[in-house]
PDB file of C-alpha atoms and ligand atoms in Angstrom:
ATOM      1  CA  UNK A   1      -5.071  -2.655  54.554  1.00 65.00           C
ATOM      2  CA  UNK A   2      -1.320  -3.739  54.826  1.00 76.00           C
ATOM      3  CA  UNK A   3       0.950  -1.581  55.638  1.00 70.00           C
ATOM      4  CA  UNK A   4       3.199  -2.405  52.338  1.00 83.00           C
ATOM      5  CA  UNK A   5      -0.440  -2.407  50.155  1.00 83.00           C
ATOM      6  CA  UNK A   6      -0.832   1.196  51.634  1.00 90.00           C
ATOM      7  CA  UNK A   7       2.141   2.134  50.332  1.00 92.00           C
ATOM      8  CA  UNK A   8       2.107   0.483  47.388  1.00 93.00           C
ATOM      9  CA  UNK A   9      -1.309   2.856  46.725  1.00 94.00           C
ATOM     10  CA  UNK A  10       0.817   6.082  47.870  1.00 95.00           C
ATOM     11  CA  UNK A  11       3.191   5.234  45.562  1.00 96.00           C
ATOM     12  CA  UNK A  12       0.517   4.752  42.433  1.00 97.00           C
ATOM     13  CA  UNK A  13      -1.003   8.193  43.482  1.00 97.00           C
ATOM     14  CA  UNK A  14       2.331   9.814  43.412  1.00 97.00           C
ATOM     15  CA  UNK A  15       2.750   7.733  39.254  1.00 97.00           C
ATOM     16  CA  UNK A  16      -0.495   9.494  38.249  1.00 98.00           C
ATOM     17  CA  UNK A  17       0.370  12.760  39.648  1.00 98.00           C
ATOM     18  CA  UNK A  18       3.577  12.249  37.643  1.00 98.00           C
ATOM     19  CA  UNK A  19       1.770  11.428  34.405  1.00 98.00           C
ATOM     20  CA  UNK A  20      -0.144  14.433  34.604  1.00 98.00           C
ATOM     21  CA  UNK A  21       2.815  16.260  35.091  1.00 98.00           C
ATOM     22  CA  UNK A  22       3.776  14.936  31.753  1.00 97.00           C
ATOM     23  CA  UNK A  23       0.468  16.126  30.166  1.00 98.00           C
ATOM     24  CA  UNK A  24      -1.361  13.355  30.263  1.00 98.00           C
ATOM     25  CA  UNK A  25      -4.979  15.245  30.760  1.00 98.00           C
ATOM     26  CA  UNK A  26      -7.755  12.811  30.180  1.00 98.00           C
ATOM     27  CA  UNK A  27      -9.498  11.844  33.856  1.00 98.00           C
ATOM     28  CA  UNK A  28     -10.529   8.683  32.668  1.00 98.00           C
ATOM     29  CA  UNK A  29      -7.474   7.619  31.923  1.00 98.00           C
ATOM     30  CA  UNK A  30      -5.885   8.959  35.187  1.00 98.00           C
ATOM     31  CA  UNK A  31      -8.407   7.482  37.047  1.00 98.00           C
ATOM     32  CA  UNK A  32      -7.611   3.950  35.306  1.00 98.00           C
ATOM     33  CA  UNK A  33      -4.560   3.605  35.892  1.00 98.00           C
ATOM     34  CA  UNK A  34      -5.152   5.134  39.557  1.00 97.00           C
ATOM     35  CA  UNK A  35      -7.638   1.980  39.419  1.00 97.00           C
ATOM     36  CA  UNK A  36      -5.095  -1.084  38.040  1.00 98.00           C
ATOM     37  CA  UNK A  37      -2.510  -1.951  40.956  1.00 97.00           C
ATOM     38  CA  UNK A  38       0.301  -2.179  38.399  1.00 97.00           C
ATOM     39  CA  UNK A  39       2.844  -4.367  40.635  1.00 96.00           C
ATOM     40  CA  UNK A  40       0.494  -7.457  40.130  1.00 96.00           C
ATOM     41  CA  UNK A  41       1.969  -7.945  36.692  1.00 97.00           C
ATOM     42  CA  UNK A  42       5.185  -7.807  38.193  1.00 95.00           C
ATOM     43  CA  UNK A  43       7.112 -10.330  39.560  1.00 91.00           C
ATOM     44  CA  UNK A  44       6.353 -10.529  43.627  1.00 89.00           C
ATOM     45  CA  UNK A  45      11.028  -9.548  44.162  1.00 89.00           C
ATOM     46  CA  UNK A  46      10.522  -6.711  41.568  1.00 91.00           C
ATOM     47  CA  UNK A  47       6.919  -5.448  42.586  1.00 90.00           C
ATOM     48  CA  UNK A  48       8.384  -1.505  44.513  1.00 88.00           C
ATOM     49  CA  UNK A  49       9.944  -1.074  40.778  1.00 93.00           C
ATOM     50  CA  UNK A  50       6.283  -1.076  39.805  1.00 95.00           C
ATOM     51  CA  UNK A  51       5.614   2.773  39.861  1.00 96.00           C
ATOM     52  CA  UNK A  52       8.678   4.584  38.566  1.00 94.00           C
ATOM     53  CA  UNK A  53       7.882   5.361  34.679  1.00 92.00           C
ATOM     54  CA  UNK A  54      10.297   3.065  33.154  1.00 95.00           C
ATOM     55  CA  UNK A  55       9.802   0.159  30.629  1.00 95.00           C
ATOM     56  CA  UNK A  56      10.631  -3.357  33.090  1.00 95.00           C
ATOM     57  CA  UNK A  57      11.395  -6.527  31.562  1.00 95.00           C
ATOM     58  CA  UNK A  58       9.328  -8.852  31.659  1.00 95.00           C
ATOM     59  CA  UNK A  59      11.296 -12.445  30.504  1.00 94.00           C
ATOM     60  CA  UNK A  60      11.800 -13.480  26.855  1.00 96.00           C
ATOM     61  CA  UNK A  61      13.413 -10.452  25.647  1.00 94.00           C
ATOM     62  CA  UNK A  62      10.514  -8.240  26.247  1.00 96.00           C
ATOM     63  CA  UNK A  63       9.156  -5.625  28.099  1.00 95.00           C
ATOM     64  CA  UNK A  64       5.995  -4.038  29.894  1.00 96.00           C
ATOM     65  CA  UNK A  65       6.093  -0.304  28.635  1.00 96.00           C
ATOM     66  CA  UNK A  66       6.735   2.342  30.718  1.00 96.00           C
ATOM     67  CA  UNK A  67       3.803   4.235  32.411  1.00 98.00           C
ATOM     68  CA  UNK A  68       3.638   7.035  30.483  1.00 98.00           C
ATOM     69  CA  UNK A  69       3.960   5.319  27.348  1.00 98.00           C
ATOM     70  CA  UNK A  70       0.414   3.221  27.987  1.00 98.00           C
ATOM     71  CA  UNK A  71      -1.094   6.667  29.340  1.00 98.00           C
ATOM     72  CA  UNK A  72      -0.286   8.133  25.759  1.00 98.00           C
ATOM     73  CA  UNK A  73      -1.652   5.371  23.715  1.00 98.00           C
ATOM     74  CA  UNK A  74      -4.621   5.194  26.299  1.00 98.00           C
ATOM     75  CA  UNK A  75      -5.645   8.922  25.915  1.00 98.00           C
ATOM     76  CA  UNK A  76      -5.282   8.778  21.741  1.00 98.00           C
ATOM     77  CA  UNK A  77      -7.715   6.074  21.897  1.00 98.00           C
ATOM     78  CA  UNK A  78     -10.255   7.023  24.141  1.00 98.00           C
ATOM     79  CA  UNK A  79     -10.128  10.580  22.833  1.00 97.00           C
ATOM     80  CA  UNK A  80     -10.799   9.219  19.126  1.00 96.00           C
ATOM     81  CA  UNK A  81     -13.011   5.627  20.174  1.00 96.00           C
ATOM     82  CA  UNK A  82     -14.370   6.249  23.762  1.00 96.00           C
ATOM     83  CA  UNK A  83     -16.311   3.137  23.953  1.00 97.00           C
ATOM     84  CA  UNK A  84     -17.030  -0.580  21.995  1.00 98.00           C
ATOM     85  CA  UNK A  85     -14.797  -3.494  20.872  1.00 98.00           C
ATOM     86  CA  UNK A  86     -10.882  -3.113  21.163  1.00 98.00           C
ATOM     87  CA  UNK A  87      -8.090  -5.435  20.206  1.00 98.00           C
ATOM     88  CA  UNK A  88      -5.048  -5.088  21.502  1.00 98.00           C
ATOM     89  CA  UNK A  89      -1.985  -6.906  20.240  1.00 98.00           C
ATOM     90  CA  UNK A  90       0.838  -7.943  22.273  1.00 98.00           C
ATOM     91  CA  UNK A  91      -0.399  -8.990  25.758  1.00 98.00           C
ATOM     92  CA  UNK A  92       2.924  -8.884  27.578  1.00 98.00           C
ATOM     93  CA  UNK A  93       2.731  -8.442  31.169  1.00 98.00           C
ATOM     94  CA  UNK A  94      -1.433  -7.892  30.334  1.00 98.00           C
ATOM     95  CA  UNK A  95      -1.113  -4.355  32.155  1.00 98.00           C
ATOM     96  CA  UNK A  96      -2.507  -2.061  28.862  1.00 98.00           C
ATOM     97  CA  UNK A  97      -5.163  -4.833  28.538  1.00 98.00           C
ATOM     98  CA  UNK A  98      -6.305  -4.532  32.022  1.00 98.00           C
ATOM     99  CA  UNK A  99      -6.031  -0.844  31.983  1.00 98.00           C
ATOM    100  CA  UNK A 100      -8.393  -0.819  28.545  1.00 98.00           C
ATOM    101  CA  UNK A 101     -10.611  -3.088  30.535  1.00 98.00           C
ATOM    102  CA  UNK A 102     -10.844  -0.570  33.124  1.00 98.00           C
ATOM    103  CA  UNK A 103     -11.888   1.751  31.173  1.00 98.00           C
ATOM    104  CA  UNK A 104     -15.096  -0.227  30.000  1.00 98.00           C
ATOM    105  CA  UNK A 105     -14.149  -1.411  26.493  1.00 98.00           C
ATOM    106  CA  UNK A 106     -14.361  -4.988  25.798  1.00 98.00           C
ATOM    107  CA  UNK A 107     -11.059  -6.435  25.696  1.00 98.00           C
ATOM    108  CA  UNK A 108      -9.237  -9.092  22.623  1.00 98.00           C
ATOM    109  CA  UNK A 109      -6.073  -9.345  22.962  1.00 98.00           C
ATOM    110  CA  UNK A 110      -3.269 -11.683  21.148  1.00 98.00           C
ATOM    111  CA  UNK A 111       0.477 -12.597  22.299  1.00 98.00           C
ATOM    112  CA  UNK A 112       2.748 -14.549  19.836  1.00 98.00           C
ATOM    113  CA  UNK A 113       5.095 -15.849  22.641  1.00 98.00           C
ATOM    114  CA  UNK A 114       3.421 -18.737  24.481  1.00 98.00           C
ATOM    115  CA  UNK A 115       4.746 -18.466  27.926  1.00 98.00           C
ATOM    116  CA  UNK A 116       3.834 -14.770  28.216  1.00 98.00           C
ATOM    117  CA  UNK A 117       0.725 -15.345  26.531  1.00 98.00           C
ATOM    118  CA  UNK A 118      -0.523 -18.283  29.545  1.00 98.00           C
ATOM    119  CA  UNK A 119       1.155 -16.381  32.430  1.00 98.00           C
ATOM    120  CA  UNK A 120      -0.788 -13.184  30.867  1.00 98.00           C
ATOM    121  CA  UNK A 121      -4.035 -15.117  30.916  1.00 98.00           C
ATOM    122  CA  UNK A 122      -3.790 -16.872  34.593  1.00 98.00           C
ATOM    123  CA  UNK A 123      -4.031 -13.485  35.743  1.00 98.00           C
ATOM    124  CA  UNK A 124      -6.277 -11.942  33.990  1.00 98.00           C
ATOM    125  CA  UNK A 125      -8.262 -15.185  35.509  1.00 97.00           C
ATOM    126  CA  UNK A 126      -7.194 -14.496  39.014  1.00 97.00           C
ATOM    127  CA  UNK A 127      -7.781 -11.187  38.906  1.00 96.00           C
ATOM    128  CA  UNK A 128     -11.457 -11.545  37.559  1.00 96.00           C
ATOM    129  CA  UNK A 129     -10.720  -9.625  34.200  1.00 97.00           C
ATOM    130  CA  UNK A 130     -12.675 -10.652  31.446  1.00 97.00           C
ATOM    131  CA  UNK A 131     -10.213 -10.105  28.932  1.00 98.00           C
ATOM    132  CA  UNK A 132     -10.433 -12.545  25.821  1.00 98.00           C
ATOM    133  CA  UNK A 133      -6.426 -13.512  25.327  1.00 98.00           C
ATOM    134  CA  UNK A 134      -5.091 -15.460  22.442  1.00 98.00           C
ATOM    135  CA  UNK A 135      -1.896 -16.988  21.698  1.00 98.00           C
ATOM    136  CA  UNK A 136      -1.064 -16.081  17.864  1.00 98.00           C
ATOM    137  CA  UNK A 137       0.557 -13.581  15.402  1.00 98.00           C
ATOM    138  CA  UNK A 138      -1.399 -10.556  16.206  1.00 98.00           C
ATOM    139  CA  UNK A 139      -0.524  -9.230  12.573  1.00 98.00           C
ATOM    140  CA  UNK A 140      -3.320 -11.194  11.217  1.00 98.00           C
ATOM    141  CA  UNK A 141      -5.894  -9.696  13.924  1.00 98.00           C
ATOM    142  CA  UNK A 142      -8.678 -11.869  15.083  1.00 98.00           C
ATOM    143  CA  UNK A 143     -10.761 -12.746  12.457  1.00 98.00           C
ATOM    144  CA  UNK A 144     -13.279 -14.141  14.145  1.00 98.00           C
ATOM    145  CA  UNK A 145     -13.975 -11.535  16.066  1.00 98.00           C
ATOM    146  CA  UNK A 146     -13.721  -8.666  14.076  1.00 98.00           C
ATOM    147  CA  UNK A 147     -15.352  -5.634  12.972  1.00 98.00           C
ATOM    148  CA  UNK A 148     -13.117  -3.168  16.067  1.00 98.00           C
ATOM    149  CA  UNK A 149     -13.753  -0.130  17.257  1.00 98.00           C
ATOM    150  CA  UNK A 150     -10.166   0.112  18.042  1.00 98.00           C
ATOM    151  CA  UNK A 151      -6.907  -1.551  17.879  1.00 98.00           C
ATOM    152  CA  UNK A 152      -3.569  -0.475  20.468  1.00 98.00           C
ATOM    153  CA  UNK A 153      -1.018  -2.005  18.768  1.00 98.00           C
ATOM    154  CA  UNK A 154       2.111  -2.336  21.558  1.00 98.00           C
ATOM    155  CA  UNK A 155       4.796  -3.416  19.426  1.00 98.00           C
ATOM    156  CA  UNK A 156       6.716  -1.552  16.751  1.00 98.00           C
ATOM    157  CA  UNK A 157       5.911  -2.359  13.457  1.00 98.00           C
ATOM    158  CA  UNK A 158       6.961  -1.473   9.942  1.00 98.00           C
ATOM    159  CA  UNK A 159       3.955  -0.609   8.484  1.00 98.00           C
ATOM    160  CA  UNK A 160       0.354  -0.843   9.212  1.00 98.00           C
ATOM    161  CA  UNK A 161      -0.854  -4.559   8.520  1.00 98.00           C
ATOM    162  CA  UNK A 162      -3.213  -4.984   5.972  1.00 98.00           C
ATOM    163  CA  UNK A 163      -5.237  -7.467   7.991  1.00 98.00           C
ATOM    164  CA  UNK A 164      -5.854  -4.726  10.934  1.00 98.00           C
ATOM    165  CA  UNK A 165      -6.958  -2.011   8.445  1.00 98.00           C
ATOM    166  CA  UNK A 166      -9.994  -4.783   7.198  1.00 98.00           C
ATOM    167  CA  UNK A 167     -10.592  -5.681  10.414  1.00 98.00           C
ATOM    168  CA  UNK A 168     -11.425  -2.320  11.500  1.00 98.00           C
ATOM    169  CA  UNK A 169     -14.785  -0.914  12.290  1.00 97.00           C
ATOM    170  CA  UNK A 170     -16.127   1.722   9.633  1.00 95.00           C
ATOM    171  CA  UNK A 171     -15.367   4.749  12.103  1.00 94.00           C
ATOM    172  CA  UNK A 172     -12.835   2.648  13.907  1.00 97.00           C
ATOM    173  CA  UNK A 173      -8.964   3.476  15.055  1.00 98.00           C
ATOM    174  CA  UNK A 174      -6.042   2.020  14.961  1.00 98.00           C
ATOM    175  CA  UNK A 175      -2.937   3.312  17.761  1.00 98.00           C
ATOM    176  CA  UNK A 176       0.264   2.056  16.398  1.00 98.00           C
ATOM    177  CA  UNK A 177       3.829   2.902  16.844  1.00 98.00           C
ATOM    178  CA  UNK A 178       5.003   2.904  13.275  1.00 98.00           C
ATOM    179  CA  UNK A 179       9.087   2.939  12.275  1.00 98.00           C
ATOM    180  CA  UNK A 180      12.214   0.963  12.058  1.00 96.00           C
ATOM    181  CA  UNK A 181      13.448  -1.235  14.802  1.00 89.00           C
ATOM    182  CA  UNK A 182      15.174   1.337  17.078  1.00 90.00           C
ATOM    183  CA  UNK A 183      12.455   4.307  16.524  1.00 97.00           C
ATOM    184  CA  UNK A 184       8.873   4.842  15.790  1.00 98.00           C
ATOM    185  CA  UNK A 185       6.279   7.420  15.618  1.00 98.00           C
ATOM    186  CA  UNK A 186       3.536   6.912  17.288  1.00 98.00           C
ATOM    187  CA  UNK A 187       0.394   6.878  14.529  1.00 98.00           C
ATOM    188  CA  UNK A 188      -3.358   7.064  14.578  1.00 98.00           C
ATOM    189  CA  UNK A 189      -5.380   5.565  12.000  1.00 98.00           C
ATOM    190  CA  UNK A 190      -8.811   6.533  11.447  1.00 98.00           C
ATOM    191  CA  UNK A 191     -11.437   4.228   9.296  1.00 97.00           C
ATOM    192  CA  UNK A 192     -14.083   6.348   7.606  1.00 95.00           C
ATOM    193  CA  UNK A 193     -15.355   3.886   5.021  1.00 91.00           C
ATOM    194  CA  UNK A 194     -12.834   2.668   2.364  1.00 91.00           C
ATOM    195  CA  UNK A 195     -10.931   5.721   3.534  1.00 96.00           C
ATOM    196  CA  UNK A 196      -7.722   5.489   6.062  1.00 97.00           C
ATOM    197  CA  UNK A 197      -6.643   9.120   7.268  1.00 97.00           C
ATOM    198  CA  UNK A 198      -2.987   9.061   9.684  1.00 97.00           C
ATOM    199  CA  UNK A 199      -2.237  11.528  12.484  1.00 98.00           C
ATOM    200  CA  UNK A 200       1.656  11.227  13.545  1.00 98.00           C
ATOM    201  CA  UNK A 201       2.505  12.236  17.042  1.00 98.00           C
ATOM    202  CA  UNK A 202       5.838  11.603  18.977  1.00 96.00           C
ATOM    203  CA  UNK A 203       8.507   9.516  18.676  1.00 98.00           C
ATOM    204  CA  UNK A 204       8.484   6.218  20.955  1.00 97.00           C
ATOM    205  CA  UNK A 205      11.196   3.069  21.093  1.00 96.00           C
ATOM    206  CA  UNK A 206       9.247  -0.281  21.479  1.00 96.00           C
ATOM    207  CA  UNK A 207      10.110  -4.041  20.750  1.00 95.00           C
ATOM    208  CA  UNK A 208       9.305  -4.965  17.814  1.00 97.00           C
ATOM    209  CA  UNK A 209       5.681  -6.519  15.610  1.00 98.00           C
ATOM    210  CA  UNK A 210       7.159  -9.258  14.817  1.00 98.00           C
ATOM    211  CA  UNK A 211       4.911 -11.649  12.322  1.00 98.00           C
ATOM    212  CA  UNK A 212       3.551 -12.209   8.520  1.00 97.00           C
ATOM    213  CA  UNK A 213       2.611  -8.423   8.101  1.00 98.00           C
ATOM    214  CA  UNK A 214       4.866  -7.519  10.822  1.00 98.00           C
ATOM    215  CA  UNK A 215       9.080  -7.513  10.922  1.00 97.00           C
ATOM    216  CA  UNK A 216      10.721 -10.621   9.870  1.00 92.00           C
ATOM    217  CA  UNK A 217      11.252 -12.882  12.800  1.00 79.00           C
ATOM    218  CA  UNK A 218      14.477 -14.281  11.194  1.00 66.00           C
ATOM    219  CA  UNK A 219      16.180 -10.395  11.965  1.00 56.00           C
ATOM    220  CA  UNK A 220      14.645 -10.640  16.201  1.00 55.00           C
TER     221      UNK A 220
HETATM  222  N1  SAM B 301       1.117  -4.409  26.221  1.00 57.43           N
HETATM  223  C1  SAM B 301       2.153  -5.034  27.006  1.00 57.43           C
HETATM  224  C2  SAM B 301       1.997  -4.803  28.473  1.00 57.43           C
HETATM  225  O1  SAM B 301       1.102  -4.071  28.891  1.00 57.43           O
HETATM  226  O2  SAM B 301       2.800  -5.395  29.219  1.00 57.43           O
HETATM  227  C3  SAM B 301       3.544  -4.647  26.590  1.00 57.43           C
HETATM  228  C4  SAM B 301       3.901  -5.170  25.328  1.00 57.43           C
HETATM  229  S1  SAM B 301       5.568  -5.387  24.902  1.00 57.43           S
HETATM  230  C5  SAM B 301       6.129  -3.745  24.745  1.00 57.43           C
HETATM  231  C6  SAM B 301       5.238  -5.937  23.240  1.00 57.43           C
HETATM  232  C7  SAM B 301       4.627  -7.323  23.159  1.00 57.43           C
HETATM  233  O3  SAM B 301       4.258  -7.553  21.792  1.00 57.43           O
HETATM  234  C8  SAM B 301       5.590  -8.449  23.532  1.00 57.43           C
HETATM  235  O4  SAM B 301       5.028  -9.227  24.528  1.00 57.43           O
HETATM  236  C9  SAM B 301       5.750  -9.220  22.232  1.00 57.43           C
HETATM  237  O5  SAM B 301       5.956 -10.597  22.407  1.00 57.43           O
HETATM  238  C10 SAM B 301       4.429  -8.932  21.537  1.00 57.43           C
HETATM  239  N2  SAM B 301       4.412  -9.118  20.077  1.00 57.43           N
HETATM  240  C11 SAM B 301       5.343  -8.788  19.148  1.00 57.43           C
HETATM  241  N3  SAM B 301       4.911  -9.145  17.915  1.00 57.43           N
HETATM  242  C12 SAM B 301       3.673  -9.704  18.077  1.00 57.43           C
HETATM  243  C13 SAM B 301       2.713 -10.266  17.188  1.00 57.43           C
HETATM  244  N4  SAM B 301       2.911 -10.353  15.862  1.00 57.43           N
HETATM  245  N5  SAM B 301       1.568 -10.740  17.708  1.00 57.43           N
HETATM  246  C14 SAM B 301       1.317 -10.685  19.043  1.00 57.43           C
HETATM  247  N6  SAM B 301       2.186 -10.178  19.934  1.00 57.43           N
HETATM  248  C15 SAM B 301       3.346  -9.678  19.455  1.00 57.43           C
END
């Protein structure tokens, strides 16, 4: 191994030490994100940012969330829906839908910006990830594809969309930072039939959901 790719590894060991220094507890998701080289879905100039836990932009007014931030949402969804179907909306850099891929669920996930959306799914290609992308308002879900075991939801949205809550599996969950455009809480919605029971947890600041049961895109 290269010299710089050894150090790149010492440097992901010493992230995951540092997320379980923030209480992130769940070995499976430790062990994923030991598992994803994160700098590959950074740009090659900007790859030694890769493993301090900070948010990175990632072109088009966006941004690949910070470590810690993908641990959280990680843990709340395999401690709720370990296994089965998951649909993730907003791709971005593709690093939570690699990470959930990892982890052995079977990946959907939908980007509304094109360019992120095809740069997202060369790599997923050239790193051998068989992650089902779409380009598309992720508000709506993916019809086609639906019932999910769980949805990650990595923008911040208003309110929960309709279209996700039908397109949820009967004992399905949804992880979704729910709020107004500077601060949201991060939520868990759990299907149990027609039924739809939240859990609120802490506070998070993400870009925003931006579609038809999303913010308006006329205010972004
Ligand atoms: N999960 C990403 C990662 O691992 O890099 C980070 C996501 S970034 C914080 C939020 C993403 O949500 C942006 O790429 C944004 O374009 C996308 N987004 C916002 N509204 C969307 C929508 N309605 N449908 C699909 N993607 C959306």
């Amino acid at each position: 191994m290269k010299e710089s790719e050894q150090l790149l590894k010492l440097r992901r060991r010493e992230m995951v030490e540092m997320l379980q220094q923030y209480g992130i507890a769940n070995r499976r998701v430790l062990d994923a994100f030991f598992e994803v080289p994160r700098h590959l879905f950074f740009d090659e100039d900007a790859k030694e940012l890769a493993y301090n836990d900070a948010a990175y932009p990632i072109g088009f007014g966006q941004t690949i969330s910070q470590p810690y931030t993908v641990a959280y949402m990680t843990s709340l969804l395999v401690e709720r829906c370990p296994s089965g179907k998951v649909l993730e909306i907003g791709t971005g850099s593709g690093y939570q839908a690699a990470i959930l891929d990892v982890l052995g669920y079977s990946v959907f996930t939908v980007e509304r910006i094109f360019e992120l959306y095809e740069r997202a799914e060369k790599l997923f290609s050239r790193l051998e990830l068989d992650i089902a992308c779409r380009f598309g308002d992720g508000t709506l879900g993916w019809m086609d594809e639906a019932p999910f075991d769980g949805m990650v939801i990595t923008a911040g949205a208003p309110k929960e969309p309709e279209s996700l809550l039908e397109q949820l599996a009967g004992n399905g969950c949804i992880v979704i930072p729910i709020g107004g455009s500077y601060s949201q809480q991060m939520t868990v919605i759990r299907r149990s039939g027609n039924d739809f029971k939240k859990e609120v947890f802490q506070q998070f600041s993400f870009v925003p959901l931006v579609g038809k049961e999303g913010w308006n895109d006329t205010v972004f």
